[in-house]
PDB file of C-alpha atoms in Angstrom:
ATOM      1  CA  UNK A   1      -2.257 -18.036  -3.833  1.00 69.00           C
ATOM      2  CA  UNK A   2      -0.164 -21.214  -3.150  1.00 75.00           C
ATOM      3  CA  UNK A   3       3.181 -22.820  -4.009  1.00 76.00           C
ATOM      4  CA  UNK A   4       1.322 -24.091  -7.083  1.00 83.00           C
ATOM      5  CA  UNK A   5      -1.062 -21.195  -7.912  1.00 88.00           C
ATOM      6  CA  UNK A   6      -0.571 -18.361  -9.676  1.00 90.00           C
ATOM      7  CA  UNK A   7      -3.375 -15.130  -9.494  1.00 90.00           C
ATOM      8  CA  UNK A   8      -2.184 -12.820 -12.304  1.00 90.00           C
ATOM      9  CA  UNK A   9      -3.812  -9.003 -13.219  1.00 88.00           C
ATOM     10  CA  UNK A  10      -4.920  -8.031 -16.527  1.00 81.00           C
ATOM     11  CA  UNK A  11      -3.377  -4.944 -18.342  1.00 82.00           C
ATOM     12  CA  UNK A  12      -6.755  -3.850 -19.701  1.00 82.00           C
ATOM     13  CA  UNK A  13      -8.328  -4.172 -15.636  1.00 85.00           C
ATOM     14  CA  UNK A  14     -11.119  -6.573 -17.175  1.00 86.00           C
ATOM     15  CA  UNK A  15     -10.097 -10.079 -15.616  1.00 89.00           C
ATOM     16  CA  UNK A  16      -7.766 -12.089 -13.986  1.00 91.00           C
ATOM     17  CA  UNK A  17      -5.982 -15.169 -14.789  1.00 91.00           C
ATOM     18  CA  UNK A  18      -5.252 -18.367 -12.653  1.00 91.00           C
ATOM     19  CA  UNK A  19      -2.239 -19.990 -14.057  1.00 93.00           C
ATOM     20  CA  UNK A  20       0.237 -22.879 -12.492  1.00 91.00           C
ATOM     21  CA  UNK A  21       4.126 -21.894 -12.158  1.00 89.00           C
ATOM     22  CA  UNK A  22       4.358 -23.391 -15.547  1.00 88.00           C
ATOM     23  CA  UNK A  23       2.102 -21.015 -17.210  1.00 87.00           C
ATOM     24  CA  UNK A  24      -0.920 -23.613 -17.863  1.00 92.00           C
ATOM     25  CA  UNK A  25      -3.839 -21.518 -17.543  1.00 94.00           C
ATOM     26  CA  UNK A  26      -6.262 -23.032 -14.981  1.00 91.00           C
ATOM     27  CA  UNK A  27      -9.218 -20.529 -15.351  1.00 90.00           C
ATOM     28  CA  UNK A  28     -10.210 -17.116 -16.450  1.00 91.00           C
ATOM     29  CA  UNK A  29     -12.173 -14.809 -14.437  1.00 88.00           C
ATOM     30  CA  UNK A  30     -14.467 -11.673 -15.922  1.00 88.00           C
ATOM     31  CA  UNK A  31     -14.346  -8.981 -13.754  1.00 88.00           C
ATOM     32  CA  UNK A  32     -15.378  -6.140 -16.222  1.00 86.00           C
ATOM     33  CA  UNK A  33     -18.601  -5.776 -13.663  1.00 84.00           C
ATOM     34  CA  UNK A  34     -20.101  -2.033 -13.645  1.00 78.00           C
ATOM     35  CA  UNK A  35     -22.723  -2.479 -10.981  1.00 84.00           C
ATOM     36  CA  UNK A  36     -20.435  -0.953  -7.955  1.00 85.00           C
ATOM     37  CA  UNK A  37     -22.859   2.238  -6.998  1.00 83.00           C
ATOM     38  CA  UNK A  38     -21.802   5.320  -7.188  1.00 83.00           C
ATOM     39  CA  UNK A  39     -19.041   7.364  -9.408  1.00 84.00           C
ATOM     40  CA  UNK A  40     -17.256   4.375 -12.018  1.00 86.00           C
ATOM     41  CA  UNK A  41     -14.226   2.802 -10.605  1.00 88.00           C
ATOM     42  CA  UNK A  42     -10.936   1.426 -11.649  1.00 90.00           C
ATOM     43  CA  UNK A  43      -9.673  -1.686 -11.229  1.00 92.00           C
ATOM     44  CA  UNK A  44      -5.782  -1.444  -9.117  1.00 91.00           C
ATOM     45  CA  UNK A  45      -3.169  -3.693  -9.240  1.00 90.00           C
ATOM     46  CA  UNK A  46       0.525  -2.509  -7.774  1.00 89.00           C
ATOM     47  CA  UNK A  47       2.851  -3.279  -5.285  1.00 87.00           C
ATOM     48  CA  UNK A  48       1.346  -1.232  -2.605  1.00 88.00           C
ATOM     49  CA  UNK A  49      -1.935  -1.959  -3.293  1.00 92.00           C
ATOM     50  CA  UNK A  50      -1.892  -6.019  -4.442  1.00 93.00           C
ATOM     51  CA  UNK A  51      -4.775  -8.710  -5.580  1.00 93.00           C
ATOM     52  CA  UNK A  52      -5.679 -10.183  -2.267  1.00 95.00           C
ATOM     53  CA  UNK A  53      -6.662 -13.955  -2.116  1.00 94.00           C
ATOM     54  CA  UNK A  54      -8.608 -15.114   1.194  1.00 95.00           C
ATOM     55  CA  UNK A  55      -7.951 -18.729   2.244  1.00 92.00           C
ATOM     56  CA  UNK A  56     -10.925 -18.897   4.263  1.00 93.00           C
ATOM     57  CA  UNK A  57     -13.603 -18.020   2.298  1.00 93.00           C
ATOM     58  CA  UNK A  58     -11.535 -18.824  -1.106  1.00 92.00           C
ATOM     59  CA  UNK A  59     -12.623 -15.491  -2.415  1.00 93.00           C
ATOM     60  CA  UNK A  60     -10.279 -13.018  -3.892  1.00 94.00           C
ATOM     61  CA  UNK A  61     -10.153  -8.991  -3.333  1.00 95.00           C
ATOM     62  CA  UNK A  62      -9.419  -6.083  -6.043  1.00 95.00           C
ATOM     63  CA  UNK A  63      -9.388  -2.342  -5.094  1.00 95.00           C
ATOM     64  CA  UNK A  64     -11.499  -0.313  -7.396  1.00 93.00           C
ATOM     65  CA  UNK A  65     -10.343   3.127  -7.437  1.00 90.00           C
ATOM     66  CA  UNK A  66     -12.466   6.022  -7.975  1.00 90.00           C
ATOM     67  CA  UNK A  67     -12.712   7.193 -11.666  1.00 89.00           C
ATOM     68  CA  UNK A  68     -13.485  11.066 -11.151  1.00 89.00           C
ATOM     69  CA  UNK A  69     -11.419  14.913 -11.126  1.00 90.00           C
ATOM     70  CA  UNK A  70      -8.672  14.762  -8.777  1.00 91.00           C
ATOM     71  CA  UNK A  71      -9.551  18.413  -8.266  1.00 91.00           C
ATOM     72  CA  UNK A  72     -12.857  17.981  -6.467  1.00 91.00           C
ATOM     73  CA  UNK A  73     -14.520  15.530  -3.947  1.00 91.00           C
ATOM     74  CA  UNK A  74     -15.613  12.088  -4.505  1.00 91.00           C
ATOM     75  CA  UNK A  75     -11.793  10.518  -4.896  1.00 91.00           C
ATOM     76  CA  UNK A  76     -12.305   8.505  -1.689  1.00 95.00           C
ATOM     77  CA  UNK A  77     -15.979   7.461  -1.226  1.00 93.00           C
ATOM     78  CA  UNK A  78     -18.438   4.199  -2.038  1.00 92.00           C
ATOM     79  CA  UNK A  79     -16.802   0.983  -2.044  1.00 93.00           C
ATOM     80  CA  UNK A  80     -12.827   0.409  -2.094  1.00 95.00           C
ATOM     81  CA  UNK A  81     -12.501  -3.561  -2.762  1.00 96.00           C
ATOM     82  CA  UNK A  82     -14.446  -5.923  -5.187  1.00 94.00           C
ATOM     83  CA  UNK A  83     -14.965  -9.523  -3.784  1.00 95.00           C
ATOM     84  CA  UNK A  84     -14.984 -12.750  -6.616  1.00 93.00           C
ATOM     85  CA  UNK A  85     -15.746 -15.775  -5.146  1.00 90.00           C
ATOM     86  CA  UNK A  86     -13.190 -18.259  -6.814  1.00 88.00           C
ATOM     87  CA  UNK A  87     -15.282 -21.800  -5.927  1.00 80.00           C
ATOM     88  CA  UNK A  88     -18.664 -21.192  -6.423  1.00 75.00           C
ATOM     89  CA  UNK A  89     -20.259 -19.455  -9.337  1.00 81.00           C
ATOM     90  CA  UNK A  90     -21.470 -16.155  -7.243  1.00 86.00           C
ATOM     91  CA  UNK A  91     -22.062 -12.735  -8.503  1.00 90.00           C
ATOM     92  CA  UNK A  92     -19.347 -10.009  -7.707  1.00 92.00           C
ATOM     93  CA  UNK A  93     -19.794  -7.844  -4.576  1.00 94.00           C
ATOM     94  CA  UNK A  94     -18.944  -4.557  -3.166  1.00 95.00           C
ATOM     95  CA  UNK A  95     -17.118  -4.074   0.297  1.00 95.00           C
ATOM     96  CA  UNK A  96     -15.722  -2.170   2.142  1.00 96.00           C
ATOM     97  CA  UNK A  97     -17.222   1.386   2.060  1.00 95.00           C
ATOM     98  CA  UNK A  98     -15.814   4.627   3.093  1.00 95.00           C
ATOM     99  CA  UNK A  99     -17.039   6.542   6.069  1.00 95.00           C
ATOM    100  CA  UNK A 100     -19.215   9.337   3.997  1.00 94.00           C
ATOM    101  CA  UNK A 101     -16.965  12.216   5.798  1.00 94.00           C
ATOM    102  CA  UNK A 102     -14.340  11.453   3.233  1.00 95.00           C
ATOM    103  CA  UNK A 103     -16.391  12.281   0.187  1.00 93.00           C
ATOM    104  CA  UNK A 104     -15.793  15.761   0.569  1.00 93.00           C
ATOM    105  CA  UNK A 105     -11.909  15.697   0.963  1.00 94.00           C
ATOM    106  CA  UNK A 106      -9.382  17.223  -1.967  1.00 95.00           C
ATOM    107  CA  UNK A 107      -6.050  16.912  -1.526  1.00 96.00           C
ATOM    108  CA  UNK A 108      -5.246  16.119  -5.786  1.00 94.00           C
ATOM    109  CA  UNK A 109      -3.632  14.049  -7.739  1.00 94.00           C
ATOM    110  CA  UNK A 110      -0.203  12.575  -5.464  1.00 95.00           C
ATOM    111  CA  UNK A 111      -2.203  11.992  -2.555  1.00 95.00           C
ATOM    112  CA  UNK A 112      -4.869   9.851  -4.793  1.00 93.00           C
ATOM    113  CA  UNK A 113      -2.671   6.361  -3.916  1.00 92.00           C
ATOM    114  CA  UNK A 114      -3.800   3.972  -1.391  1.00 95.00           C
ATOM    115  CA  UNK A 115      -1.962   1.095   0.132  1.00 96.00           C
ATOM    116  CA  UNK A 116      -3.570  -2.529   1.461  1.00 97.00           C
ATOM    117  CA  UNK A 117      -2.768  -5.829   2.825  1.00 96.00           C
ATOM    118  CA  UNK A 118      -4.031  -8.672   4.384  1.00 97.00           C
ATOM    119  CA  UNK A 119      -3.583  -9.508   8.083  1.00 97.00           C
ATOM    120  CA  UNK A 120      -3.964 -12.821   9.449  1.00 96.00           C
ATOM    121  CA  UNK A 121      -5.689 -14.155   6.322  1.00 95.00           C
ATOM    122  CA  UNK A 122      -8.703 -11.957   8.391  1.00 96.00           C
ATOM    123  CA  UNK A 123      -8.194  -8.230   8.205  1.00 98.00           C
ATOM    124  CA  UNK A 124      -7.912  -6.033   5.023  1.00 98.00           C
ATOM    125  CA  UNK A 125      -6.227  -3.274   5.808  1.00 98.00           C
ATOM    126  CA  UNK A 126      -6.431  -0.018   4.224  1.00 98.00           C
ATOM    127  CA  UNK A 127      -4.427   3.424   4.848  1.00 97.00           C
ATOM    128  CA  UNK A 128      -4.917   6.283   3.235  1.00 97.00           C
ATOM    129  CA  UNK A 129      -2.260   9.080   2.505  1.00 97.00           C
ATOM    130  CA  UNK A 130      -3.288  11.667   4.419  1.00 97.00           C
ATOM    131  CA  UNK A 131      -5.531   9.834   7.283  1.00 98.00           C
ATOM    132  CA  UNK A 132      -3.245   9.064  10.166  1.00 97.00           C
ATOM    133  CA  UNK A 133      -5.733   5.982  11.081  1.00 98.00           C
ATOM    134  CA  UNK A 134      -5.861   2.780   9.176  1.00 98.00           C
ATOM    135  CA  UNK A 135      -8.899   1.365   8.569  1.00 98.00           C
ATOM    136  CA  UNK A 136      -9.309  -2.531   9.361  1.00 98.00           C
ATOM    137  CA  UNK A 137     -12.393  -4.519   7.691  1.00 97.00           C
ATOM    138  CA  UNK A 138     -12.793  -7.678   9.138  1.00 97.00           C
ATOM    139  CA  UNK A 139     -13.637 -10.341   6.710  1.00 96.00           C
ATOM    140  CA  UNK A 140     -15.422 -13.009   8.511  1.00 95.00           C
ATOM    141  CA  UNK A 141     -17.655  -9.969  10.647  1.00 95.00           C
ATOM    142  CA  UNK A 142     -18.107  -7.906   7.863  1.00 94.00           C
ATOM    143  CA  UNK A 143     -17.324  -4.769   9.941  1.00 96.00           C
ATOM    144  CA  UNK A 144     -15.073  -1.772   9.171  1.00 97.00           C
ATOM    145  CA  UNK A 145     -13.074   0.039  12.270  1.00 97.00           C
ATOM    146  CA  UNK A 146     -10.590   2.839  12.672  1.00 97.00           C
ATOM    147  CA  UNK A 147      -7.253   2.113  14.633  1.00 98.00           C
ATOM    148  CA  UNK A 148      -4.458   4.702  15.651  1.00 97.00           C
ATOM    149  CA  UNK A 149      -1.569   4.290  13.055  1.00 97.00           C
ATOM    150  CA  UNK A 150      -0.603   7.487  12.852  1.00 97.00           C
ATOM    151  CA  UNK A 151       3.345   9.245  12.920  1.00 97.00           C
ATOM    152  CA  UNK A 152       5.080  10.530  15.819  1.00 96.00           C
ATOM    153  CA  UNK A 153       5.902  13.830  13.459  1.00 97.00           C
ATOM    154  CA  UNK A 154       2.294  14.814  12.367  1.00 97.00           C
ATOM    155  CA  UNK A 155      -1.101  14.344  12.120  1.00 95.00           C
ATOM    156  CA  UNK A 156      -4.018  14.480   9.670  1.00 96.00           C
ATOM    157  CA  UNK A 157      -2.945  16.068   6.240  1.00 96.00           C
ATOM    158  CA  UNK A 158      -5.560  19.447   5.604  1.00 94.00           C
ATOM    159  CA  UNK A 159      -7.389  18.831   2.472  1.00 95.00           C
ATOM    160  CA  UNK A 160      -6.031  21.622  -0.189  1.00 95.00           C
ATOM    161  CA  UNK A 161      -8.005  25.038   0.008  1.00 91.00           C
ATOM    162  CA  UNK A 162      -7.793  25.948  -3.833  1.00 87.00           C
ATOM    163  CA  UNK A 163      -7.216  22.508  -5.919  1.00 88.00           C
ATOM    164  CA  UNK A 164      -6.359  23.494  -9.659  1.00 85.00           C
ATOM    165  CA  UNK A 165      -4.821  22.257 -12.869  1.00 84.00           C
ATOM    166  CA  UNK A 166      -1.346  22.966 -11.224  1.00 88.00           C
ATOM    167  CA  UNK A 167       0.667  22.364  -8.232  1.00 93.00           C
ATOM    168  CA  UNK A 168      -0.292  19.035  -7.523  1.00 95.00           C
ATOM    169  CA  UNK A 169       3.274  17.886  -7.079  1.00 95.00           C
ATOM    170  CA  UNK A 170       3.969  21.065  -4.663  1.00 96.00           C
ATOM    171  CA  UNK A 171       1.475  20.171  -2.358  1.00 96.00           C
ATOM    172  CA  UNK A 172       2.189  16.802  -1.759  1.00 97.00           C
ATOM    173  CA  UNK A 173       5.938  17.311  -1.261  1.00 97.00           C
ATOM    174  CA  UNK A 174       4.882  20.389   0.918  1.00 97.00           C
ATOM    175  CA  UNK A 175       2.668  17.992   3.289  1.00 97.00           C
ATOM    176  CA  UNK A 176       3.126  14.994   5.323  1.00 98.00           C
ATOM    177  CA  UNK A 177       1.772  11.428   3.951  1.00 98.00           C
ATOM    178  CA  UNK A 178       1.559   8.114   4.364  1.00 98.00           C
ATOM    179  CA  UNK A 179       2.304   5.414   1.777  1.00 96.00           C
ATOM    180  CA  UNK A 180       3.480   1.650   1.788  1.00 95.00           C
ATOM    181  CA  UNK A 181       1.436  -1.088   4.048  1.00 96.00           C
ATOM    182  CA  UNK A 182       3.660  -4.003   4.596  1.00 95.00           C
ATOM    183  CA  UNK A 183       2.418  -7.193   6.447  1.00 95.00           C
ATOM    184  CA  UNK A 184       5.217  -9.482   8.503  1.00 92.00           C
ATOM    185  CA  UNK A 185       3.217 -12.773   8.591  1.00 93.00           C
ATOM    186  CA  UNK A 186       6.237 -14.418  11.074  1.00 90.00           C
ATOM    187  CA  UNK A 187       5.866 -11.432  13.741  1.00 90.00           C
ATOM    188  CA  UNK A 188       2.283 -10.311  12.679  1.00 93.00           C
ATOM    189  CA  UNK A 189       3.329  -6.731  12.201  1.00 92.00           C
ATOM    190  CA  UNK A 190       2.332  -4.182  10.194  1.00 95.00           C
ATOM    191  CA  UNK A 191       4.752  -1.932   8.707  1.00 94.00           C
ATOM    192  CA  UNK A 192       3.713   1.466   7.585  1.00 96.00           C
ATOM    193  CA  UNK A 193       5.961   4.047   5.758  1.00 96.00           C
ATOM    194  CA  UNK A 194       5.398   7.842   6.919  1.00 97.00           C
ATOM    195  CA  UNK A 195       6.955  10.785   5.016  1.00 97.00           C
ATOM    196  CA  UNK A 196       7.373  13.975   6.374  1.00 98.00           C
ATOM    197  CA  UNK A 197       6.969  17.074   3.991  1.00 97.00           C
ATOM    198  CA  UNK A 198       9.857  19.377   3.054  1.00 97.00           C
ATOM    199  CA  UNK A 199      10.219  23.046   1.445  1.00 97.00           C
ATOM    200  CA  UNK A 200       9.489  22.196  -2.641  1.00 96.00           C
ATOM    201  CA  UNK A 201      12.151  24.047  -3.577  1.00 96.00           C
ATOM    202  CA  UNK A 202      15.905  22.814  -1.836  1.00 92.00           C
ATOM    203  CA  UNK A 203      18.789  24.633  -0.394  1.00 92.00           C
ATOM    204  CA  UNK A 204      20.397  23.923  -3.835  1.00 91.00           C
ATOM    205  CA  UNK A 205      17.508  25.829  -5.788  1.00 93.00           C
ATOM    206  CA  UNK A 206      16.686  22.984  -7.484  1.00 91.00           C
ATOM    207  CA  UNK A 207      12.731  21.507  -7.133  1.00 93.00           C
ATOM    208  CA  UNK A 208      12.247  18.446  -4.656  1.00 94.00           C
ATOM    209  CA  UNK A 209      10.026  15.487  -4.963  1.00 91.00           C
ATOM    210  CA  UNK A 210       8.368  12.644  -3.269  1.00 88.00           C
ATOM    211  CA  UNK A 211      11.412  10.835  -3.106  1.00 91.00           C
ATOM    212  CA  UNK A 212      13.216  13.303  -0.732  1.00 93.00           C
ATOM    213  CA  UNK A 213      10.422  13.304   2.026  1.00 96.00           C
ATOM    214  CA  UNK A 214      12.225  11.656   5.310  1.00 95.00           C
ATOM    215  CA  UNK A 215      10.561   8.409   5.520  1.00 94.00           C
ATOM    216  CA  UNK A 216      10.243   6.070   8.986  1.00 93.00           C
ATOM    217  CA  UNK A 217       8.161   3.497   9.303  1.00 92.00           C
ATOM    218  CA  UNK A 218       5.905   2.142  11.787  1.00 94.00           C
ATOM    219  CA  UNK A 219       5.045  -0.682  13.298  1.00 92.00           C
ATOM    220  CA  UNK A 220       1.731  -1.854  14.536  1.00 95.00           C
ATOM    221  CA  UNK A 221       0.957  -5.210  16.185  1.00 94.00           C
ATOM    222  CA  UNK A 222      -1.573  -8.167  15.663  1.00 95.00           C
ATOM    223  CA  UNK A 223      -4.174  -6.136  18.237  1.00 96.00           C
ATOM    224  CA  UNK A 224      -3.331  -3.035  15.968  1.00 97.00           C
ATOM    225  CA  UNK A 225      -1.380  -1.247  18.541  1.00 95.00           C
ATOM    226  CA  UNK A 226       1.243   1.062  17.190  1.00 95.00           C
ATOM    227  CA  UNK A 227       4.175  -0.797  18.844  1.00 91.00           C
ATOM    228  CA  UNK A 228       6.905   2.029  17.475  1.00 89.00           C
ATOM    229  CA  UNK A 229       8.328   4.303  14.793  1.00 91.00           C
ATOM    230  CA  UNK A 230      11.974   3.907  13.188  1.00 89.00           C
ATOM    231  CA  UNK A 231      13.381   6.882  11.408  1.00 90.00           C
ATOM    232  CA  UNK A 232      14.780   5.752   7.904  1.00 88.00           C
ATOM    233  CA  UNK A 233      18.300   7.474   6.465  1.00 85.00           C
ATOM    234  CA  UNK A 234      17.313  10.724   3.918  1.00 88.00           C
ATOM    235  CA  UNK A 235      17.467  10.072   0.792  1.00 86.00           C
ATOM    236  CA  UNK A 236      18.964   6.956   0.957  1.00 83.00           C
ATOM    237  CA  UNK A 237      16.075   4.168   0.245  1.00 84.00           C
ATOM    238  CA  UNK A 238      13.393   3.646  -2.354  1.00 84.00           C
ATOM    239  CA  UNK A 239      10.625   2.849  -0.423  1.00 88.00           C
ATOM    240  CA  UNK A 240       8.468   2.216  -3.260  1.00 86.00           C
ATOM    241  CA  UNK A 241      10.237  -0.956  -3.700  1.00 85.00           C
ATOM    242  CA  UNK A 242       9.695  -3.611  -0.790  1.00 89.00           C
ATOM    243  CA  UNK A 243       8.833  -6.967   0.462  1.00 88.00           C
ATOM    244  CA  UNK A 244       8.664  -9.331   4.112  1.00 89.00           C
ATOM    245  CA  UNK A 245      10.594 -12.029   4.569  1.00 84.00           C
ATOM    246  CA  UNK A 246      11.318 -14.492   7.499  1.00 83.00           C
ATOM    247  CA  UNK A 247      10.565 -11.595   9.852  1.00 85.00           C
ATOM    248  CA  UNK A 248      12.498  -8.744   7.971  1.00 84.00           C
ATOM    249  CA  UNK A 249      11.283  -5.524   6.062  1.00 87.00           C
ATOM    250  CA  UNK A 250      13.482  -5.670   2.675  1.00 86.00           C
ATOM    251  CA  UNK A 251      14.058  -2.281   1.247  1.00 85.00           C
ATOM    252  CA  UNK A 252      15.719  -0.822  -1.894  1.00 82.00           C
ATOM    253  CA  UNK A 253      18.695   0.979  -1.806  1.00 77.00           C
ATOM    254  CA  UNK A 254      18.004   2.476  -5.426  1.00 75.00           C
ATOM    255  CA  UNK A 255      17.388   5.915  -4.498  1.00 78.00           C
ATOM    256  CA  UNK A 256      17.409   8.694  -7.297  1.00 77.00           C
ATOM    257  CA  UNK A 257      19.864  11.202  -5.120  1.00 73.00           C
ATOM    258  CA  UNK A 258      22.234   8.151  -4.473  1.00 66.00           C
ATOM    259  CA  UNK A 259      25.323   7.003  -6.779  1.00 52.00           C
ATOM    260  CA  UNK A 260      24.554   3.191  -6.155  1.00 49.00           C
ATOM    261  CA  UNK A 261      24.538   1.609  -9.854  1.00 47.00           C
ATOM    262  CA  UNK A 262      24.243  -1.674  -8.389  1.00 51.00           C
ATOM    263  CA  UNK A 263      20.386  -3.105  -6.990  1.00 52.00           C
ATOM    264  CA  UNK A 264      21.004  -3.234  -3.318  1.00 56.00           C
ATOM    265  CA  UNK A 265      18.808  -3.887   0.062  1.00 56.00           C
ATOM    266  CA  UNK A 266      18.304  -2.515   3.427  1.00 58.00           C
ATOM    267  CA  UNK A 267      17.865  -5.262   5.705  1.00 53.00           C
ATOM    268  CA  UNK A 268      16.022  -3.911   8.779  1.00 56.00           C
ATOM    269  CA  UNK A 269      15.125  -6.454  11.464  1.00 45.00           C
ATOM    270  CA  UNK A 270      11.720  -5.493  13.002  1.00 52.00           C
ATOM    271  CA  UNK A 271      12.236  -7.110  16.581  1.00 46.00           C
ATOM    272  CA  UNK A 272      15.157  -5.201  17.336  1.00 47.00           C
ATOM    273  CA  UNK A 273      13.641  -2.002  16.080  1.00 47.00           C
ATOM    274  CA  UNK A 274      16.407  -0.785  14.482  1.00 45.00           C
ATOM    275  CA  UNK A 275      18.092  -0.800  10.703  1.00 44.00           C
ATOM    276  CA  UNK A 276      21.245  -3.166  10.257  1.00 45.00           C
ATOM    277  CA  UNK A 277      23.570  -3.901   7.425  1.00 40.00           C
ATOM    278  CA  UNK A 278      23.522  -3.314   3.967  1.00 42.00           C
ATOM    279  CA  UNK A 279      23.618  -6.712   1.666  1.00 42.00           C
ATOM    280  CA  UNK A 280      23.900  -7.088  -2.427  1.00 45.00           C
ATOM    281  CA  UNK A 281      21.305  -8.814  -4.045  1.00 44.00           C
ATOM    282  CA  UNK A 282      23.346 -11.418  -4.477  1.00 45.00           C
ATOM    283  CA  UNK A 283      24.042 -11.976  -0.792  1.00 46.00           C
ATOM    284  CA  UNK A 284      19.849 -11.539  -0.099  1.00 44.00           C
ATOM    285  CA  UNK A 285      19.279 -14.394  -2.920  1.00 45.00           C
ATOM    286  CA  UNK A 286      22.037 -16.654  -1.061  1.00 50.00           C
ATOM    287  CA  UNK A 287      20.110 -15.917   2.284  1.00 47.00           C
ATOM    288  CA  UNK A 288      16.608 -16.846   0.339  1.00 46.00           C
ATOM    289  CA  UNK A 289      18.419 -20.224  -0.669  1.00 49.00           C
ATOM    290  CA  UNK A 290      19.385 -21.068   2.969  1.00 53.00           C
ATOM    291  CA  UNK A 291      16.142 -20.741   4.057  1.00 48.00           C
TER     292      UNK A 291
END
């Protein structure tokens, strides 16, 4: 929240904590609210999909997942965010609500993630898996729009024909997705990672997973222009693991296929477009000290 304030996530999804960087704890907010319409939720708190804070309007932002069978429809529909207004003693609200025409897509269990961020301490941004648009809510309007975010390589992901108790795996790895949203706050990008799909079962015989779809990632700018599309090495970078800084996209080396023992980062520098050189953690936390 600030250099003094800490927002931390329950394990049991039923409040949050405010806390100073000595662990004092400031305040303690209930957000076991069941009043959302619709099919229950559940409360989300990861690295692709963080708790969102709102300078402006000193209200803070918690995606509330869908709570029903990945199998049929309903996984993306009613309201994605809940808002809790930090100041002022409000009740919580619902935002942010799906177009209805997603209701009725299946495409299972590994396509059931979701990735957000905030841009310009305005826009939440949303992208889902297998939509090649990202959807932008703007928090001071109160209005949800589509932009064009999608990959070079593909379009939409097709919703699964015949959804059952098995081959949710194969049919993710088998299709193209989306994952990680990534905001640069120094160059007011957004990064998005793409993953193209591959055969589910390798050259080598053995089975593949979402780990060995290519990745690249896009870049959109403040207007939400897609500005370009880097391809990333194969196999090479855990994408799942990633942060901004000073203008850079940090990216983890740790990939299961590689031999690397040792946590490592891809440094990729967004103005020039391109990847550059490979650092130790050591060297990154050197860097961090610098600056």
């Amino acid at each position: 929240m600030s250099d003094s304030t800490l927002l931390i996530a329950s394990t049991y999804r039923i409040r949050l904590y405010l806390t100073d960087f000595e662990g004092n704890l400031k305040k303690t907010i209930e957000t076991d609210d069941t009043s959302r319409k619709g099919k229950p939720l559940v409360q989300m708190y990861s690295t692709q999909s963080p708790l969102l804070y709102h300078k402006t309007s000193d209200d803070f932002y918690v995606l509330t997942k869908v709570d029903t069978d990945y199998n049929g429809p309903g996984q993306w529909s009613g309201t994605m965010f809940m808002k809790i207004a930090n100041s002022v003693n409000e009740p919580i609200q619902y935002v942010f609500e799906l177009p209805k025409f997603f209701n009725d897509f299946v495409h299972g269990a590994y396509f059931s993630h979701s990735s957000h961020g905030l841009a310009d301490d305005r826009y939440l941004v949303f992208g889902i898996p297998f939509y090649n648009n990202i959807l932008v809510y703007d928090l001071e309007k109160e209005e949800l729009t589509e932009r064009e975010a999608g990959s070079k390589y593909f379009g939409d992901a097709l919703p699964w024909d015949s959804p059952n108790m098995d081959g949710h795996e194969e049919f993710y790895v088998t299709s193209n997705s989306y994952r990680e949203l990534a905001y640069d706050e120094q160059n007011k990008l957004l990064y998005r990672l793409a993953y193209r799909k591959v055969d589910y079962i390798g050259p080598d015989g053995q089975r593949r997973n979402w780990d060995n779809k290519p990745p690249s990632v896009i870049m959109i700018n403040s207007d939400f222009e897609k500005v370009g599309e880097v391809d990333l090495p194969k196999n090479t970078i855990y994408t799942r693991m990633y942060f901004t800084h000073n203008g850079k996209l940090y990216l983890s080396l740790n990939h299961p296929v590689t031999t690397l023992r040792k946590t490592r980062w891809f440094l990729w520098v967004s103005s020039r477009r391109s990847y550059e050189e490979l650092v130790s953690i050591d060297a990154f936390c050197n860097l961090m000290k610098k600056n």
